[in-house]
């Protein structure tokens, strides 16, 4: 008797031993994952979860961080250096902290602190308002008053050597001095005015750029106390350089026909312009601002730099290469970020990059490039990995190497993210962004391998790389933490997940998985579970759960279920090293 021959179902084995990271697109490579949580490329090509992070300090109100010889940050109204708190009466606004030598400049508060000498701190701006009568005297550069022997339109007769004559024969008066050796009157090319009043010079320094106001429509007195009106002092109402300074006097350029005195208050100010973003380059601070001026009569769209080596002076114009500098730009829209890259200050708008070419002569130039700029609200995403600049544009993560930006975030799919902040740890670019539901998502780009990994929903609102460690402030926990685990280790085991894309799209027949073989190291105390979803049903079917027993191959038979396509999901808790996944697949016909 002959029995019918049964055909064995077609069977194949597929092994994945190289795991490629996160790829949130419809069609992805074997070994890549459509979704994941808390995985890392540290052990590539092995699949493994990240390690525990560390806790550096509990700081519920951190508004800024910066790396000096140690980690520095702002906590409430205090500036903190390596845990030592210094009260500076700072506001609770988000901060930009800029390093310049031993100093840290704190914006928008416009304050500074010397991290080597903590007593050297204060406000960048300074203002003095006269509390008594103010005297104006024609003087030399060192502040010593001139003694006017002659005054008038007619040339004096029989002058003595070094006599001084105020010549009023022209509409613009001039100061002249008699030279007996040359037997002629020699014009004094630079004349100065000494402004004197109690405390008027406190907080100013030689060669400060200052603004003087309050001299228009003043009640003026001459040296005898007689009231008069003079346009000479009204001309002093403006911007000047301080040539000499004392506690009770300042010396500026100018010309007077005699000593003058005012009874009403005048104001002397050293100002720092309002700026959106500030960076340091070439021993100067560079900043940008787009917005209305003080009286809201026009829109300012400018880039500035301070005086060379002096972050307190932004309006010091002496006609030399070390002067402050400002220039308008013609592109429209707000500035969205700034960074120093390859020795040049870069200022971004959402669709433009402004690059400042610094000149030793002070003739700085700006070059504009129309390109994908920094997204508004993502200024903290600017970071340099190796020699390449990374940042978040409106639709993607971009790299910039000096030519044109290039997209590197194709693996993140079509999802749009906002409010990015980023940091650098070794060759990895950590970026935290908010999804459309306003939930933070942490992604990591391994720039050496070109692989993305997704971590968790930690609110990493700012980063700071310092002494080989990457610190971040977790806004949800109110703590400064470390990426590597330095400090107090976060409690508990890391929970992780890896979800594949759609499997079986390349095979038209119905199929099912009959078993898995997992080659992995799963230590004692760790756990791994597997799930499958068939034909995009939305239901995850539990396949297996295993607990840690060390390094071995786990043979896992599963309940057969025929399908057109499927997805697999692995969920674990604790340490794990997954070296390979081997699937045994049995195929049927195209309908069963």
Tab-separated table of C-alpha atoms in Angstrom, residues 12 131 166 374 506 581:
chain	number	residue	atom	x	y	z
A	12	UNK	CA	14.502	29.138	6.059
A	131	UNK	CA	24.333	114.689	43.007
A	166	UNK	CA	41.060	130.935	22.479
A	374	UNK	CA	18.990	77.265	13.177
A	506	UNK	CA	10.127	41.035	0.419
A	581	UNK	CA	18.896	36.868	16.498
